[in-house]
Tab-separated table of C-alpha atoms in Angstrom:
chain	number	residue	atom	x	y	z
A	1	UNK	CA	87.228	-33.340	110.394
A	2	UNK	CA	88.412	-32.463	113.952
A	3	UNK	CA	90.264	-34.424	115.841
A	4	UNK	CA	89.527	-37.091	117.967
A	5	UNK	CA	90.278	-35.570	121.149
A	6	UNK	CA	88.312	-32.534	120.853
A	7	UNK	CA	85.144	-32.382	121.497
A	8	UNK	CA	82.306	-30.481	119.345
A	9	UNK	CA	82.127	-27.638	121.635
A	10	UNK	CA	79.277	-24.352	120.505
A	11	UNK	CA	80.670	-20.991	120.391
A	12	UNK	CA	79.086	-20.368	123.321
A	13	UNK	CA	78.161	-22.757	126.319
A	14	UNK	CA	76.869	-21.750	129.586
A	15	UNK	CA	78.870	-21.834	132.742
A	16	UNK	CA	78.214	-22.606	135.781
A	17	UNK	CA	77.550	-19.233	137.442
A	18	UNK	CA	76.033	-17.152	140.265
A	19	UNK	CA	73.490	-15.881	137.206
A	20	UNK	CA	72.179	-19.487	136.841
A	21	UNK	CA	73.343	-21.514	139.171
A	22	UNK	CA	72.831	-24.773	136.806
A	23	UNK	CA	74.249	-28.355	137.239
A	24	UNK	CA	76.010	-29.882	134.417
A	25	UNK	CA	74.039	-32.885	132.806
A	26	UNK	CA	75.782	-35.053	130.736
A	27	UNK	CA	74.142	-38.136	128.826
A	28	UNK	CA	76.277	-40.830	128.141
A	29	UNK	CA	75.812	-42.480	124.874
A	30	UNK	CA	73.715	-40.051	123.145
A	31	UNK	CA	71.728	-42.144	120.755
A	32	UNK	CA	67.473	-42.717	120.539
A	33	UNK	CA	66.655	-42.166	123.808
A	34	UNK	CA	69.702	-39.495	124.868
A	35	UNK	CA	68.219	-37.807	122.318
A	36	UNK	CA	64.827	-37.906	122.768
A	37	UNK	CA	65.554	-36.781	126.230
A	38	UNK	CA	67.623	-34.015	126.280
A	39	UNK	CA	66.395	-32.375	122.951
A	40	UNK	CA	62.688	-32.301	125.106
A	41	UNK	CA	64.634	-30.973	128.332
A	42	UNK	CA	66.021	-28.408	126.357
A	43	UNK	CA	62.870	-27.826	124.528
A	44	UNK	CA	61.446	-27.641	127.725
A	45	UNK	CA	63.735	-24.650	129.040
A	46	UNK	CA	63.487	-22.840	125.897
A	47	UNK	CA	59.750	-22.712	126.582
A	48	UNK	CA	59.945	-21.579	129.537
A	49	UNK	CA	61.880	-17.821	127.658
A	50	UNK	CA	59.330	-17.574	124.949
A	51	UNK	CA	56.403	-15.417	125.358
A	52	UNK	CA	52.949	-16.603	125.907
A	53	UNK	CA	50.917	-18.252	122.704
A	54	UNK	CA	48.010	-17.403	122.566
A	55	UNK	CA	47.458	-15.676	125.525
A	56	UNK	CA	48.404	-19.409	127.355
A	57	UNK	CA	51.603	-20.773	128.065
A	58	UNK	CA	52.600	-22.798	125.052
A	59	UNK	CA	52.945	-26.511	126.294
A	60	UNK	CA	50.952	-26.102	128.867
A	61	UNK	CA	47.478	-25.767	127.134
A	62	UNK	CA	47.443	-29.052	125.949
A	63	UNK	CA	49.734	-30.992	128.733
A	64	UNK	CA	48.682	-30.195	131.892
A	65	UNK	CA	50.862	-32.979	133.448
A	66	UNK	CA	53.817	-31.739	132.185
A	67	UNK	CA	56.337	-28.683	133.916
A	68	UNK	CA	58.109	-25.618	132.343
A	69	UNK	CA	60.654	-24.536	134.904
A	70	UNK	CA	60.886	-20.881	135.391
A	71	UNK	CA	63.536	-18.985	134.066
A	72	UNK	CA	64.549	-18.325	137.605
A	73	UNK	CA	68.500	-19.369	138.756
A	74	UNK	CA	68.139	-22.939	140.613
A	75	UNK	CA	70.804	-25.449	141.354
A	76	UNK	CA	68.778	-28.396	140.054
A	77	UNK	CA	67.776	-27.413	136.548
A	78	UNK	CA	70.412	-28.099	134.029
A	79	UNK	CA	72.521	-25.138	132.439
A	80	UNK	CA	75.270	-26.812	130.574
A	81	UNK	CA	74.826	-29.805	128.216
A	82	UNK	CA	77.385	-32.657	126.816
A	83	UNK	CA	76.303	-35.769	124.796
A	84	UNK	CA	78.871	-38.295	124.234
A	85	UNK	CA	78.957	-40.800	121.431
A	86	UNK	CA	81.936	-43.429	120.206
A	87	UNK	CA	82.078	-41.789	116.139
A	88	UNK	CA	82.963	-38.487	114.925
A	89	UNK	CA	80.703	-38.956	111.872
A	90	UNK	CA	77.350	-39.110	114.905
A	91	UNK	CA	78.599	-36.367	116.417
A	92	UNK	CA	78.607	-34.002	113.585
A	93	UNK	CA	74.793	-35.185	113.197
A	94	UNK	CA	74.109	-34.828	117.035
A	95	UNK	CA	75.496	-30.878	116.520
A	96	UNK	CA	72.777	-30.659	113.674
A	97	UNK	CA	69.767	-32.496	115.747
A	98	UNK	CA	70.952	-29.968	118.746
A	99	UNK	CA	71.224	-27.304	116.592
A	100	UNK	CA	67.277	-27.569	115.300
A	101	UNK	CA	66.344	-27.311	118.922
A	102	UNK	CA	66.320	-22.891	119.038
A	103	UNK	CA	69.380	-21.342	120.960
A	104	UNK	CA	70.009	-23.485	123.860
A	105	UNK	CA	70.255	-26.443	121.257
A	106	UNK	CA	73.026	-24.547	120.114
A	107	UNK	CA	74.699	-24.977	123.388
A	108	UNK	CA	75.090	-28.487	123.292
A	109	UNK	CA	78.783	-30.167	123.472
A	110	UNK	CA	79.449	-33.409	121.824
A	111	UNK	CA	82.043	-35.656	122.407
A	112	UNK	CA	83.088	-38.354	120.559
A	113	UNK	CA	85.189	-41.204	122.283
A	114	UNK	CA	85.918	-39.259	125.249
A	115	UNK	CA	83.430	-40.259	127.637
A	116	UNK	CA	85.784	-39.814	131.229
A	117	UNK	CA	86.798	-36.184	129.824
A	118	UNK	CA	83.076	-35.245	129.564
A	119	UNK	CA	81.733	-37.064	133.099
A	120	UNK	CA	84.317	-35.748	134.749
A	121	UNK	CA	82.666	-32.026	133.890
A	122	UNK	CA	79.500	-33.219	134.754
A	123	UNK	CA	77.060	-32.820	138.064
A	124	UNK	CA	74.769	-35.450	136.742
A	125	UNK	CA	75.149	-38.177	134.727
A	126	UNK	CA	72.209	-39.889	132.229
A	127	UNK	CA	72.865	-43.321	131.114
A	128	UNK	CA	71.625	-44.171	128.168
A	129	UNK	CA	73.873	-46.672	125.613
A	130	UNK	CA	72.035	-50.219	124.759
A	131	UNK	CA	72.323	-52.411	128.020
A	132	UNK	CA	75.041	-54.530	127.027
A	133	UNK	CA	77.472	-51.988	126.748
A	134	UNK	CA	77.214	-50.875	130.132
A	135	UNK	CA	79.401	-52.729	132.055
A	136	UNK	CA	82.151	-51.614	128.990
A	137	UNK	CA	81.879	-48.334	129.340
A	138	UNK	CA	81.688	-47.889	132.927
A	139	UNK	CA	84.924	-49.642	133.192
A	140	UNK	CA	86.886	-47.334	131.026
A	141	UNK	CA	89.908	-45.933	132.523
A	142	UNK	CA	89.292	-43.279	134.758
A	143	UNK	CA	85.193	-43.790	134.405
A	144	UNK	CA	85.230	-44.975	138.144
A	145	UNK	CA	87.492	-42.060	139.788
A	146	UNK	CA	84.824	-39.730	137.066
A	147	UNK	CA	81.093	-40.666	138.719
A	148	UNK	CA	82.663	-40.677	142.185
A	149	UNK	CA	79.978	-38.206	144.555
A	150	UNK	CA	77.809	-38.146	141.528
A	151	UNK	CA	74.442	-38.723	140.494
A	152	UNK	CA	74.519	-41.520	137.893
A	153	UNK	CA	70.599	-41.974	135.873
A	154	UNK	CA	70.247	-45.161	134.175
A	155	UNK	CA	67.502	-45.186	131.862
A	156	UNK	CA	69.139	-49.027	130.443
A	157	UNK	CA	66.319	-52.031	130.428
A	158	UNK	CA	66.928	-54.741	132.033
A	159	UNK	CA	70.238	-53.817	133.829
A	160	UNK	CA	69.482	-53.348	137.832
A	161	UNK	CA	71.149	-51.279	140.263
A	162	UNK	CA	72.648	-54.023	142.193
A	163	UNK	CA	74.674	-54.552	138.991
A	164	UNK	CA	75.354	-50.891	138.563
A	165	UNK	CA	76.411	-50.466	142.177
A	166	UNK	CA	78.982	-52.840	141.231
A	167	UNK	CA	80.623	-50.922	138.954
A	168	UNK	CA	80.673	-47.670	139.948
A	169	UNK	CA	82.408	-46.232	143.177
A	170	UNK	CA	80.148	-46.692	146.597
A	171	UNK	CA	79.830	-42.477	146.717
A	172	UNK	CA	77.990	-42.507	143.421
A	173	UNK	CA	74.370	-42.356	143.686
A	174	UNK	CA	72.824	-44.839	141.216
A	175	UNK	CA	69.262	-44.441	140.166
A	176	UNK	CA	67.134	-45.915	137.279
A	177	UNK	CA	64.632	-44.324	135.391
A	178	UNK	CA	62.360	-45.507	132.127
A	179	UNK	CA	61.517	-42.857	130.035
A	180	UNK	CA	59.874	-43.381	126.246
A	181	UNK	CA	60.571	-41.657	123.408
A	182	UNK	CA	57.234	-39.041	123.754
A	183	UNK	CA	59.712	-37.274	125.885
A	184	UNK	CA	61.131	-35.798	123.164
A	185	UNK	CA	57.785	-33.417	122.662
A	186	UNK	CA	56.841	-33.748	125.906
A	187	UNK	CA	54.557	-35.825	126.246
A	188	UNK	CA	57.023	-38.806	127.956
A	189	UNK	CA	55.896	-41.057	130.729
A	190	UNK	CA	58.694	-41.553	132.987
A	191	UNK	CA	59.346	-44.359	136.218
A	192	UNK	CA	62.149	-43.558	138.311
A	193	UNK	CA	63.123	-45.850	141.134
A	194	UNK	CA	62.466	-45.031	144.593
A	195	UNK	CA	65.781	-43.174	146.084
A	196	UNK	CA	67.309	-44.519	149.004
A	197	UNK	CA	67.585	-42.353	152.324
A	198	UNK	CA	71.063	-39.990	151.698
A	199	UNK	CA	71.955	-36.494	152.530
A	200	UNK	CA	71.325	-35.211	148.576
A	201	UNK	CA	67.893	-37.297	148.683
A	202	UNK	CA	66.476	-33.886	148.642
A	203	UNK	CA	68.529	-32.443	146.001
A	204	UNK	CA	68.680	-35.389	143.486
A	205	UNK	CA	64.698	-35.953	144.096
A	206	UNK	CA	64.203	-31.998	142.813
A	207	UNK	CA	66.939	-32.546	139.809
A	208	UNK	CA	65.408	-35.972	138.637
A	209	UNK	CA	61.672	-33.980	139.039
A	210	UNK	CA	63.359	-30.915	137.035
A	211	UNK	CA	64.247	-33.480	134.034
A	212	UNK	CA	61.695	-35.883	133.851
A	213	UNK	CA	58.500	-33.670	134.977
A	214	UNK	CA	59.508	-30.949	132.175
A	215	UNK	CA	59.244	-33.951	129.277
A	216	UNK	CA	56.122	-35.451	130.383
A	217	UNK	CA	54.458	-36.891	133.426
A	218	UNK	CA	56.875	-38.919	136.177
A	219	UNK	CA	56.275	-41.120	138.514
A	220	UNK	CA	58.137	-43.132	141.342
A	221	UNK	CA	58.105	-46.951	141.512
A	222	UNK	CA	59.912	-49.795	143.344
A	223	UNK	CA	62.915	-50.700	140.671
A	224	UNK	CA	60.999	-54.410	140.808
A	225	UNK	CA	58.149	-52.900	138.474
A	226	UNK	CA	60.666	-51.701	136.087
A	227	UNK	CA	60.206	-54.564	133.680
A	228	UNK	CA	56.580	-54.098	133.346
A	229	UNK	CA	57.254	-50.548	132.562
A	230	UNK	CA	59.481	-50.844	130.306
A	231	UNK	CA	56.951	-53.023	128.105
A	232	UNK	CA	54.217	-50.820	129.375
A	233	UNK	CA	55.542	-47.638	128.926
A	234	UNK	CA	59.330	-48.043	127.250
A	235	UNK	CA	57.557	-50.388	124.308
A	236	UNK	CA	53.531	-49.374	124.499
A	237	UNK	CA	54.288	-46.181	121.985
A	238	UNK	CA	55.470	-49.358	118.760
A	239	UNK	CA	52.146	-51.212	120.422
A	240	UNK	CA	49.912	-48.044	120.105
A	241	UNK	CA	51.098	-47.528	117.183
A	242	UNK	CA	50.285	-50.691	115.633
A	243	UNK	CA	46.607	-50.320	116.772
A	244	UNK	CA	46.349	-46.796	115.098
A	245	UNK	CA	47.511	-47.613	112.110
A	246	UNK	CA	45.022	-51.031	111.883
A	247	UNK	CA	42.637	-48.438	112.845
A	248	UNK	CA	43.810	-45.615	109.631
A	249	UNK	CA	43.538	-49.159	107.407
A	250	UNK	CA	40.119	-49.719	108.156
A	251	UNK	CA	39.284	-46.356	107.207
A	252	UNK	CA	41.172	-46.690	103.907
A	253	UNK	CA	39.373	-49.770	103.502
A	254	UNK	CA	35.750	-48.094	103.773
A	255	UNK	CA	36.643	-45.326	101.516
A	256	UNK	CA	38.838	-42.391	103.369
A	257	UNK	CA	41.534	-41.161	101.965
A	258	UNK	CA	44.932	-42.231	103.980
A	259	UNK	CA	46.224	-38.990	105.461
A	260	UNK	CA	42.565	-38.039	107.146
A	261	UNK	CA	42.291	-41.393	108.094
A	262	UNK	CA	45.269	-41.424	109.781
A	263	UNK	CA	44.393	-37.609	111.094
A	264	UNK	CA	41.256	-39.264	112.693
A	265	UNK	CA	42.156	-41.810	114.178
A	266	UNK	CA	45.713	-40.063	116.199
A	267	UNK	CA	43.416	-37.257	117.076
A	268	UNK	CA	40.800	-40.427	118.752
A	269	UNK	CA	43.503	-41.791	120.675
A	270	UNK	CA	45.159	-39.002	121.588
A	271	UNK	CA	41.653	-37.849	122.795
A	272	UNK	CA	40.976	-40.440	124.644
A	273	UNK	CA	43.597	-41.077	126.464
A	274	UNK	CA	43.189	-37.282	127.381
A	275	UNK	CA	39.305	-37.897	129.151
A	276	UNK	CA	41.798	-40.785	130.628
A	277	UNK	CA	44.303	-38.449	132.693
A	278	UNK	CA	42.888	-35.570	132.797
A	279	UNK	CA	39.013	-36.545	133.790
A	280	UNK	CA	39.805	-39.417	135.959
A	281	UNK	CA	37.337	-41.502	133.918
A	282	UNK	CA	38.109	-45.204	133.311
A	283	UNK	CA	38.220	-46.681	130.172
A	284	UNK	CA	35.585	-49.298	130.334
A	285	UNK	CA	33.384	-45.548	131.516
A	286	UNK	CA	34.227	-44.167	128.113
A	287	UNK	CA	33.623	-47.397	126.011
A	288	UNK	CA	30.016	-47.965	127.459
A	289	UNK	CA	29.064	-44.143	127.028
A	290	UNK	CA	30.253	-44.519	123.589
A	291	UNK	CA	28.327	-47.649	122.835
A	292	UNK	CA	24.845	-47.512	122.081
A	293	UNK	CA	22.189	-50.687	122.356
A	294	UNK	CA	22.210	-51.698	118.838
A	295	UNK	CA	24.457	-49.049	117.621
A	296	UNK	CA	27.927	-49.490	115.778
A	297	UNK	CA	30.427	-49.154	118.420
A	298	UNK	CA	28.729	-52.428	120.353
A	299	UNK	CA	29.240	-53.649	116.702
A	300	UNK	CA	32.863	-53.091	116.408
A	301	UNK	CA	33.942	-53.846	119.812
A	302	UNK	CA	31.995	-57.545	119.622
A	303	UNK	CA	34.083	-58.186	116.212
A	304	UNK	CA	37.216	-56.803	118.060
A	305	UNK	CA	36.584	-59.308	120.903
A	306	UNK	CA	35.919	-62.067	118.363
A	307	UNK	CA	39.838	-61.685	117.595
A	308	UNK	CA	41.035	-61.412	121.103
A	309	UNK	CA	41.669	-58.373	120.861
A	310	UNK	CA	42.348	-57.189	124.790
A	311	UNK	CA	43.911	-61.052	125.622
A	312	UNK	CA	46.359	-60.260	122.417
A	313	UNK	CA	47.782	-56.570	124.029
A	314	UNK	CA	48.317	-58.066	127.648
A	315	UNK	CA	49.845	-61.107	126.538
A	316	UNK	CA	52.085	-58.503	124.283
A	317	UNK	CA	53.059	-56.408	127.536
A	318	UNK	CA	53.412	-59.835	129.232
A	319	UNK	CA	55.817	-60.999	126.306
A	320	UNK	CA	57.780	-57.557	126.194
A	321	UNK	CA	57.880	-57.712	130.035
A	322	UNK	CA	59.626	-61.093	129.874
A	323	UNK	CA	62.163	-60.090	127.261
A	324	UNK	CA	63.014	-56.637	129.334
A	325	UNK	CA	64.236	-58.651	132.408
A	326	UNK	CA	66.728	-60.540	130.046
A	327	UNK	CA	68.314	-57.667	128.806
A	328	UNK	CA	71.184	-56.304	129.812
A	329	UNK	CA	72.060	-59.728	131.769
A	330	UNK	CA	74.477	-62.289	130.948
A	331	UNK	CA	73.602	-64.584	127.761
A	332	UNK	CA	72.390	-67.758	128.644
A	333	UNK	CA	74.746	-70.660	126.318
């Protein structure tokens, strides 16, 4: 096993260069979500080499709301990688996950329990241990002097940037973002919180585009929505997937076998929620085409609202909502 000290560095990892003309991105604590991210930014780049399939551009035929940057040198698309995690044993399996993700996966340097060594490489800086640990880590030794003139992206629930402007030096430019774990094919919806007026406004708005919009769709909110995203958006994949599965059960139930059950009813949602973004059509729109008088679909639905159905999945996103504000704050004794 290697040491400690040393970090799992690829044969090869791109410098910072005239050619490309990358920033360094380094996500700090590397787990679910650092994962999810990065292995769909580099996804995302490797794209944007590979020829076209199909005669279409690979992602793009089916996710229209999401961007492959061009292979084309620019300061705010990310060239070198490091992922930083406490244990050697996760970051031998981080250099396997990275590794599965073509060439550029190969790229990817992972440190374990050396967190200031690898933000002090880095141009930007993702956030992304569990909330509590947050205040830790950002007070290790040196972590202060590290972020200072940097772009810091918190992707934590629950922990503001009042509290993160407290811990970090007053040059580093804190922002928070709530991706969800789609990002990692793609398909992520992403809030980022609205950047205050600075001289890199500019620049940080096109890197923070380059990452988010090239894993899914990203938009810009005040940071006081960000607990309603986060059960929205951060949680609504677990509640989505609840429904689909109730929905795969039925169709067990009446006879299908499981695995085209379950086929049919992903492909429903996932078509629906396509006539959703990409036609501009409302929901209720698509329900009431779908429903004929007398037909089974007004069936369903009226046994669906017999169980409160719709009151169940707000209160949920009201419940999760709730919970995300606590986290990351000081326990209440």
């Amino acid at each position: 096993m290697e040491s400690p000290s040393q970090p799992h560095t690829p044969a090869f990892a791109p410098a910072l260069t005239a050619e490309n003309m990358g920033h360094t991105l380094c996500v700090l604590g590397c787990g679910t979500m650092g994962i999810a991210v990065l292995s769909g930014v580099i996804e995302s780049l490797n794209a944007s080499k590979r020829s076209l399939f199909n005669g279409y551009p690979k992602w793009e035929v089916h996710t229209p709301g999401t961007l492959t940057p061009t292979g084309s040198p620019d300061a705010s698309i990310p060239s070198r990688f490091l992922a930083c995690v406490s244990r050697e044993t996760t970051a031998a399996k981080l250099v396997q996950v990275f590794g599965e993700v073509g060439e550029l996966g190969k790229t990817v340097e992972v440190f374990a329990s050396r967190n200031v060594e690898a933000v002090t490489q880095a141009n930007v800086v993702l956030l992304c241990c569990k909330p509590q640990l947050a205040r830790t880590i950002l007070s290790e030794q040196g972590m202060f002097e590290a972020l200072e003139g940097k772009l810091l992206i918190s992707i934590l629930a629950g922990v503001t940037i009042r509290q993160l402007t407290e811990w970090v030096s007053s040059s580093t430019r804190v922002v928070r973002a709530m991706p969800n774990t789609p990002c990692k094919i793609r398909e992520g919806m992403t809030v980022v919180s609205t950047l205050p007026p600075s001289p890199y406004e500019e620049n940080d708005n096109a890197i923070i585009l380059k990452i988010f919009s090239s894993i899914g769709r990203c938009r810009f909110l005040d940071e006081k929505h960000f607990d309603a995203c986060t059960a929205l958006a951060g949680s609504g994949p677990a509640f989505v997937c609840i429904f689909l599965e109730a929905m795969a059960d039925g169709g067990v139930m009446m006879g299908l076998p499981r695995a085209e059950a379950l086929e049919l009813a992903a492909q429903t949602f996932q078509g629906a929620a396509r006539m959703v973004l990409q036609g501009n059509t409302h929901p209720a729109q698509i329900k009431d085409a779908v429903s004929t008088p007398g037909g089974c679909t007004i069936a369903g639905l009226l046994a669906l609202e017999d169980g409160r159905v719709r009151s169940t999945i707000a209160r949920g996103i009201q419940v999760a909502t709730d919970r995300a504000s606590e986290l990351g704050q000081p326990s209440k004794k």
